[in-house]
Each structure stands twice: as C-alpha cells, then as structure tokens.
Amino acid sequence: MSWRLEGDLLTGPHGTCDLTEIETAAFVESTVQLMRMRRLDLCGPSGLCRISINTRVGLSPKNADRAAHRTLCRRVAEHLSRRAPDLPVTLGETGAIKALWFGVGGLSFFMGLGIAVAALASGVSSDRWPGMIVPLIALVLLGGWLMHRYALWRKPVEIPVSALPTLVDLLDQPKVPDQNL
C-alpha cells in the first residue's frame, strides 16, 4: 500500500484524509492464532481513515512492512499532537465492532448454557455427558471472556495522541525474557 503525508493531508489507498478535521482516533492491536492485526483508525467529517497492517506473530519489528506501518503511525500521531495534543486516542475496539464482539460473546455464553439446560431437561443419557461437557464449558467460557473483554458499559482506555508514538514504539520492542527465572 502506498501512503503519503503532505502537510495536513494523508493520502492512502482509499482516498485522502484531512488531519485537521480528525475528531476521534482509536489504536487497535489484536492477535488471533498466529496473526497480528494492528491499526490506527482516524474519524472525521469525511469518514474513516484506517491505517492497518496484518502480519504473522513472529515477524521481526525490523521487517520493512512493520517498520513502514510503525513510521506512518508515528508521523500521523506526531502531526496530530502538534495540532491537538489532547486529542484522545481510544485503545481497543470501539463502536459497532465492539458491540458485535460483545454480541458474539453473549450468544456463545447463553447458547452454551441453553444447550446444557435443554440437555438436562430432555433427559440426555449420562453416557453422553462426557462428550458434551467440555465443548459446552468451552463455549460458555469463550462467551464470558468475550463479553468481559468487549463490555459495552466499560469506559474505554484513552491516552492523549501525544503518547501514541511512544506506545507504538513500545509495542515493537523485542520481548526481553524475565531475568528472575
């Protein structure tokens, strides 16, 4: 992907974003299996500008794509911090995506409980319970974890945009093994 930051305009694969009009920002990093997704979402009157990268978990921070994404996020954050240093950046999912994950969690949780109750009420034979119990517990635990992680009533963690470059750098630091082991 090709990005260009000239003055107050950020131009990317989906158009141009005027950084002077940014009203909200979110920084999201998540890992699923062996894939890491990281993105900076910028919202303004002209819509959403999403700077994202998907890489495998073990990929070195020195990788050209990761380094380019990190540099772009840093430059955009530094630019925004000069214009509006107190602009809050939400850490984690927001809006409809957060609500969707919460809904998936609720569905999993209540389906797991519902199946267990239905099995008990219908008199499922005791020889079938060992094969059912582990998947049902996994479904309920997954649902509970998703509901907790994406709780709609919880206030999101926010940092000022001026702290975002430091956060981006810290996330790409090599992991140092615990010396106390």
PDB file of C-alpha atoms in Angstrom:
ATOM      1  CA  MET A   1       0.000   0.000   0.000  1.00  0.00           C
ATOM      2  CA  SER A   2       1.136   3.479  -0.716  1.00  0.00           C
ATOM      3  CA  TRP A   3       0.620   6.316   1.779  1.00  0.00           C
ATOM      4  CA  ARG A   4       1.675   9.947   1.570  1.00  0.00           C
ATOM      5  CA  LEU A   5       1.592  12.585   4.321  1.00  0.00           C
ATOM      6  CA  GLU A   6       1.917  16.078   2.849  1.00  0.00           C
ATOM      7  CA  GLY A   7       1.056  18.985   5.079  1.00  0.00           C
ATOM      8  CA  ASP A   8      -2.292  18.212   6.694  1.00  0.00           C
ATOM      9  CA  LEU A   9      -3.357  15.664   4.085  1.00  0.00           C
ATOM     10  CA  LEU A  10      -2.876  11.929   4.457  1.00  0.00           C
ATOM     11  CA  THR A  11      -3.406  10.116   1.183  1.00  0.00           C
ATOM     12  CA  GLY A  12      -3.752   6.356   1.101  1.00  0.00           C
ATOM     13  CA  PRO A  13      -5.283   3.549  -0.909  1.00  0.00           C
ATOM     14  CA  HIS A  14      -8.848   4.626  -0.036  1.00  0.00           C
ATOM     15  CA  GLY A  15      -8.556   8.360  -0.584  1.00  0.00           C
ATOM     16  CA  THR A  16      -7.430  11.464   1.247  1.00  0.00           C
ATOM     17  CA  CYS A  17      -7.932  12.352   4.895  1.00  0.00           C
ATOM     18  CA  ASP A  18      -7.599  15.911   6.201  1.00  0.00           C
ATOM     19  CA  LEU A  19      -5.830  15.574   9.553  1.00  0.00           C
ATOM     20  CA  THR A  20      -7.089  18.978  10.719  1.00  0.00           C
ATOM     21  CA  GLU A  21     -10.632  17.555  10.814  1.00  0.00           C
ATOM     22  CA  ILE A  22      -9.925  14.434  12.910  1.00  0.00           C
ATOM     23  CA  GLU A  23     -12.409  14.217  15.793  1.00  0.00           C
ATOM     24  CA  THR A  24     -11.687  10.748  17.196  1.00  0.00           C
ATOM     25  CA  ALA A  25      -8.896   8.200  16.958  1.00  0.00           C
ATOM     26  CA  ALA A  26      -8.517   4.580  18.013  1.00  0.00           C
ATOM     27  CA  PHE A  27      -5.483   2.324  18.115  1.00  0.00           C
ATOM     28  CA  VAL A  28      -6.211  -1.394  17.979  1.00  0.00           C
ATOM     29  CA  GLU A  29      -3.898  -4.366  18.226  1.00  0.00           C
ATOM     30  CA  SER A  30      -5.190  -7.902  18.381  1.00  0.00           C
ATOM     31  CA  THR A  31      -3.794 -11.359  17.854  1.00  0.00           C
ATOM     32  CA  VAL A  32      -5.719 -14.329  16.503  1.00  0.00           C
ATOM     33  CA  GLN A  33      -3.835 -17.600  16.343  1.00  0.00           C
ATOM     34  CA  LEU A  34      -0.610 -16.718  14.527  1.00  0.00           C
ATOM     35  CA  MET A  35      -1.760 -13.405  13.020  1.00  0.00           C
ATOM     36  CA  ARG A  36      -1.336  -9.918  14.482  1.00  0.00           C
ATOM     37  CA  MET A  37      -3.585  -7.103  13.339  1.00  0.00           C
ATOM     38  CA  ARG A  38      -2.693  -3.522  14.188  1.00  0.00           C
ATOM     39  CA  ARG A  39      -4.474  -0.405  13.014  1.00  0.00           C
ATOM     40  CA  LEU A  40      -4.926   3.295  13.649  1.00  0.00           C
ATOM     41  CA  ASP A  41      -8.470   4.495  12.940  1.00  0.00           C
ATOM     42  CA  LEU A  42      -8.967   8.216  12.349  1.00  0.00           C
ATOM     43  CA  CYS A  43     -12.520   9.573  12.162  1.00  0.00           C
ATOM     44  CA  GLY A  44     -13.638  12.957  10.931  1.00  0.00           C
ATOM     45  CA  PRO A  45     -16.447  14.533   8.914  1.00  0.00           C
ATOM     46  CA  SER A  46     -15.105  12.987   5.719  1.00  0.00           C
ATOM     47  CA  GLY A  47     -15.325   9.471   7.185  1.00  0.00           C
ATOM     48  CA  LEU A  48     -12.972   6.820   8.472  1.00  0.00           C
ATOM     49  CA  CYS A  49      -9.298   6.610   7.568  1.00  0.00           C
ATOM     50  CA  ARG A  50      -7.836   3.257   8.590  1.00  0.00           C
ATOM     51  CA  ILE A  51      -4.081   2.647   8.638  1.00  0.00           C
ATOM     52  CA  SER A  52      -3.739  -1.092   9.161  1.00  0.00           C
ATOM     53  CA  ILE A  53      -1.351  -3.988   8.854  1.00  0.00           C
ATOM     54  CA  ASN A  54      -1.765  -7.746   9.260  1.00  0.00           C
ATOM     55  CA  THR A  55       1.352  -9.779   9.926  1.00  0.00           C
ATOM     56  CA  ARG A  56       2.277 -13.090  11.449  1.00  0.00           C
ATOM     57  CA  VAL A  57       3.057 -13.007  15.155  1.00  0.00           C
ATOM     58  CA  GLY A  58       6.769 -13.877  14.981  1.00  0.00           C
ATOM     59  CA  LEU A  59       7.615 -11.327  12.291  1.00  0.00           C
ATOM     60  CA  SER A  60      10.524  -9.125  13.326  1.00  0.00           C
ATOM     61  CA  PRO A  61       9.846  -5.449  14.100  1.00  0.00           C
ATOM     62  CA  LYS A  62      12.650  -4.743  11.617  1.00  0.00           C
ATOM     63  CA  ASN A  63      10.523  -6.176   8.793  1.00  0.00           C
ATOM     64  CA  ALA A  64      10.066  -3.486   6.121  1.00  0.00           C
ATOM     65  CA  ASP A  65       6.250  -3.568   6.243  1.00  0.00           C
ATOM     66  CA  ARG A  66       6.092  -3.396  10.036  1.00  0.00           C
ATOM     67  CA  ALA A  67       8.676  -0.622  10.122  1.00  0.00           C
ATOM     68  CA  ALA A  68       6.798   1.365   7.465  1.00  0.00           C
ATOM     69  CA  HIS A  69       3.485   0.976   9.337  1.00  0.00           C
ATOM     70  CA  ARG A  70       5.131   1.994  12.625  1.00  0.00           C
ATOM     71  CA  THR A  71       6.735   5.034  10.992  1.00  0.00           C
ATOM     72  CA  LEU A  72       3.464   6.125   9.386  1.00  0.00           C
ATOM     73  CA  CYS A  73       1.518   5.760  12.661  1.00  0.00           C
ATOM     74  CA  ARG A  74       4.224   7.723  14.496  1.00  0.00           C
ATOM     75  CA  ARG A  75       4.282  10.520  11.913  1.00  0.00           C
ATOM     76  CA  VAL A  76       0.482  10.838  11.888  1.00  0.00           C
ATOM     77  CA  ALA A  77       0.354  10.836  15.707  1.00  0.00           C
ATOM     78  CA  GLU A  78       3.124  13.438  15.925  1.00  0.00           C
ATOM     79  CA  HIS A  79       1.319  15.596  13.364  1.00  0.00           C
ATOM     80  CA  LEU A  80      -1.969  15.301  15.265  1.00  0.00           C
ATOM     81  CA  SER A  81      -0.261  16.050  18.595  1.00  0.00           C
ATOM     82  CA  ARG A  82       1.092  19.339  17.222  1.00  0.00           C
ATOM     83  CA  ARG A  83      -2.433  20.373  16.186  1.00  0.00           C
ATOM     84  CA  ALA A  84      -4.443  18.899  19.090  1.00  0.00           C
ATOM     85  CA  PRO A  85      -2.183  17.427  21.804  1.00  0.00           C
ATOM     86  CA  ASP A  86      -5.156  16.477  23.989  1.00  0.00           C
ATOM     87  CA  LEU A  87      -6.997  14.549  21.264  1.00  0.00           C
ATOM     88  CA  PRO A  88      -7.888  11.268  22.975  1.00  0.00           C
ATOM     89  CA  VAL A  89      -6.896   8.003  21.335  1.00  0.00           C
ATOM     90  CA  THR A  90      -9.031   5.059  22.395  1.00  0.00           C
ATOM     91  CA  LEU A  91      -7.105   1.826  22.871  1.00  0.00           C
ATOM     92  CA  GLY A  92      -9.019  -1.164  21.544  1.00  0.00           C
ATOM     93  CA  GLU A  93     -12.146  -1.744  19.515  1.00  0.00           C
ATOM     94  CA  THR A  94     -14.910   0.844  19.530  1.00  0.00           C
ATOM     95  CA  GLY A  95     -18.400   1.319  18.175  1.00  0.00           C
ATOM     96  CA  ALA A  96     -20.102  -1.330  16.092  1.00  0.00           C
ATOM     97  CA  ILE A  97     -17.157  -3.723  16.097  1.00  0.00           C
ATOM     98  CA  LYS A  98     -17.021  -3.690  19.893  1.00  0.00           C
ATOM     99  CA  ALA A  99     -20.793  -4.258  20.062  1.00  0.00           C
ATOM    100  CA  LEU A 100     -20.527  -7.092  17.544  1.00  0.00           C
ATOM    101  CA  TRP A 101     -17.859  -8.899  19.600  1.00  0.00           C
ATOM    102  CA  PHE A 102     -19.915  -8.400  22.751  1.00  0.00           C
ATOM    103  CA  GLY A 103     -22.924  -9.880  20.923  1.00  0.00           C
ATOM    104  CA  VAL A 104     -20.915 -12.893  19.755  1.00  0.00           C
ATOM    105  CA  GLY A 105     -19.817 -13.417  23.358  1.00  0.00           C
ATOM    106  CA  GLY A 106     -23.372 -13.153  24.666  1.00  0.00           C
ATOM    107  CA  LEU A 107     -24.642 -15.554  22.030  1.00  0.00           C
ATOM    108  CA  SER A 108     -21.910 -18.093  22.843  1.00  0.00           C
ATOM    109  CA  PHE A 109     -22.437 -17.787  26.586  1.00  0.00           C
ATOM    110  CA  PHE A 110     -26.211 -18.171  26.503  1.00  0.00           C
ATOM    111  CA  MET A 111     -26.176 -20.870  23.824  1.00  0.00           C
ATOM    112  CA  GLY A 112     -23.781 -22.938  25.921  1.00  0.00           C
ATOM    113  CA  LEU A 113     -25.969 -22.544  28.991  1.00  0.00           C
ATOM    114  CA  GLY A 114     -29.133 -23.137  26.968  1.00  0.00           C
ATOM    115  CA  ILE A 115     -27.862 -26.352  25.423  1.00  0.00           C
ATOM    116  CA  ALA A 116     -26.834 -27.635  28.865  1.00  0.00           C
ATOM    117  CA  VAL A 117     -30.245 -26.806  30.355  1.00  0.00           C
ATOM    118  CA  ALA A 118     -32.053 -28.333  27.364  1.00  0.00           C
ATOM    119  CA  ALA A 119     -29.964 -31.497  27.652  1.00  0.00           C
ATOM    120  CA  LEU A 120     -30.778 -31.791  31.350  1.00  0.00           C
ATOM    121  CA  ALA A 121     -34.473 -31.080  30.794  1.00  0.00           C
ATOM    122  CA  SER A 122     -34.797 -33.565  27.950  1.00  0.00           C
ATOM    123  CA  GLY A 123     -33.128 -36.347  29.905  1.00  0.00           C
ATOM    124  CA  VAL A 124     -29.998 -36.896  27.830  1.00  0.00           C
ATOM    125  CA  SER A 125     -28.430 -40.138  28.980  1.00  0.00           C
ATOM    126  CA  SER A 126     -25.468 -39.878  31.330  1.00  0.00           C
ATOM    127  CA  ASP A 127     -23.160 -41.665  28.883  1.00  0.00           C
ATOM    128  CA  ARG A 128     -23.423 -38.651  26.503  1.00  0.00           C
ATOM    129  CA  TRP A 129     -22.470 -36.025  29.093  1.00  0.00           C
ATOM    130  CA  PRO A 130     -18.692 -36.649  28.953  1.00  0.00           C
ATOM    131  CA  GLY A 131     -18.706 -35.860  25.227  1.00  0.00           C
ATOM    132  CA  MET A 132     -20.846 -32.741  25.727  1.00  0.00           C
ATOM    133  CA  ILE A 133     -19.437 -31.172  28.838  1.00  0.00           C
ATOM    134  CA  VAL A 134     -16.046 -29.997  27.512  1.00  0.00           C
ATOM    135  CA  PRO A 135     -17.428 -28.220  24.400  1.00  0.00           C
ATOM    136  CA  LEU A 136     -20.233 -26.651  26.444  1.00  0.00           C
ATOM    137  CA  ILE A 137     -17.829 -25.384  29.099  1.00  0.00           C
ATOM    138  CA  ALA A 138     -15.548 -24.040  26.347  1.00  0.00           C
ATOM    139  CA  LEU A 139     -18.494 -22.274  24.690  1.00  0.00           C
ATOM    140  CA  VAL A 140     -19.633 -20.684  27.968  1.00  0.00           C
ATOM    141  CA  LEU A 141     -16.081 -19.638  28.927  1.00  0.00           C
ATOM    142  CA  LEU A 142     -15.375 -18.168  25.489  1.00  0.00           C
ATOM    143  CA  GLY A 143     -18.644 -16.271  25.584  1.00  0.00           C
ATOM    144  CA  GLY A 144     -17.984 -14.961  29.082  1.00  0.00           C
ATOM    145  CA  TRP A 145     -14.461 -13.881  28.145  1.00  0.00           C
ATOM    146  CA  LEU A 146     -15.693 -12.028  25.026  1.00  0.00           C
ATOM    147  CA  MET A 147     -18.473 -10.321  26.985  1.00  0.00           C
ATOM    148  CA  HIS A 148     -15.967  -9.239  29.636  1.00  0.00           C
ATOM    149  CA  ARG A 149     -13.357  -8.049  27.145  1.00  0.00           C
ATOM    150  CA  TYR A 150     -15.814  -6.063  24.997  1.00  0.00           C
ATOM    151  CA  ALA A 151     -18.186  -4.924  27.776  1.00  0.00           C
ATOM    152  CA  LEU A 152     -20.274  -2.102  26.362  1.00  0.00           C
ATOM    153  CA  TRP A 153     -20.685  -0.374  29.734  1.00  0.00           C
ATOM    154  CA  ARG A 154     -16.954  -0.159  30.440  1.00  0.00           C
ATOM    155  CA  LYS A 155     -15.303   3.162  29.730  1.00  0.00           C
ATOM    156  CA  PRO A 156     -12.596   2.653  27.104  1.00  0.00           C
ATOM    157  CA  VAL A 157      -8.958   3.281  27.942  1.00  0.00           C
ATOM    158  CA  GLU A 158      -7.782   6.524  26.372  1.00  0.00           C
ATOM    159  CA  ILE A 159      -4.399   8.160  26.028  1.00  0.00           C
ATOM    160  CA  PRO A 160      -3.530  11.568  24.572  1.00  0.00           C
ATOM    161  CA  VAL A 161      -2.392  11.438  20.965  1.00  0.00           C
ATOM    162  CA  SER A 162       0.971  12.836  22.078  1.00  0.00           C
ATOM    163  CA  ALA A 163       1.636   9.500  23.894  1.00  0.00           C
ATOM    164  CA  LEU A 164       0.815   7.334  20.873  1.00  0.00           C
ATOM    165  CA  PRO A 165       4.283   7.414  19.235  1.00  0.00           C
ATOM    166  CA  THR A 166       5.814   6.080  22.460  1.00  0.00           C
ATOM    167  CA  LEU A 167       3.172   3.348  22.698  1.00  0.00           C
ATOM    168  CA  VAL A 168       3.741   2.282  19.086  1.00  0.00           C
ATOM    169  CA  ASP A 169       7.487   2.075  19.737  1.00  0.00           C
ATOM    170  CA  LEU A 170       6.991   0.105  22.964  1.00  0.00           C
ATOM    171  CA  LEU A 171       4.778  -2.442  21.240  1.00  0.00           C
ATOM    172  CA  ASP A 172       7.554  -3.163  18.751  1.00  0.00           C
ATOM    173  CA  GLN A 173      10.307  -3.559  21.333  1.00  0.00           C
ATOM    174  CA  PRO A 174      11.802  -7.048  21.430  1.00  0.00           C
ATOM    175  CA  LYS A 175      10.446  -9.110  24.307  1.00  0.00           C
ATOM    176  CA  VAL A 176      13.102  -9.492  26.989  1.00  0.00           C
ATOM    177  CA  PRO A 177      12.925 -12.768  28.905  1.00  0.00           C
ATOM    178  CA  ASP A 178      12.306 -12.469  32.635  1.00  0.00           C
ATOM    179  CA  GLN A 179      15.715 -12.458  34.312  1.00  0.00           C
ATOM    180  CA  ASN A 180      14.285 -13.648  37.649  1.00  0.00           C
ATOM    181  CA  LEU A 181      13.547 -17.175  36.471  1.00  0.00           C
TER     182      LEU A 181
END
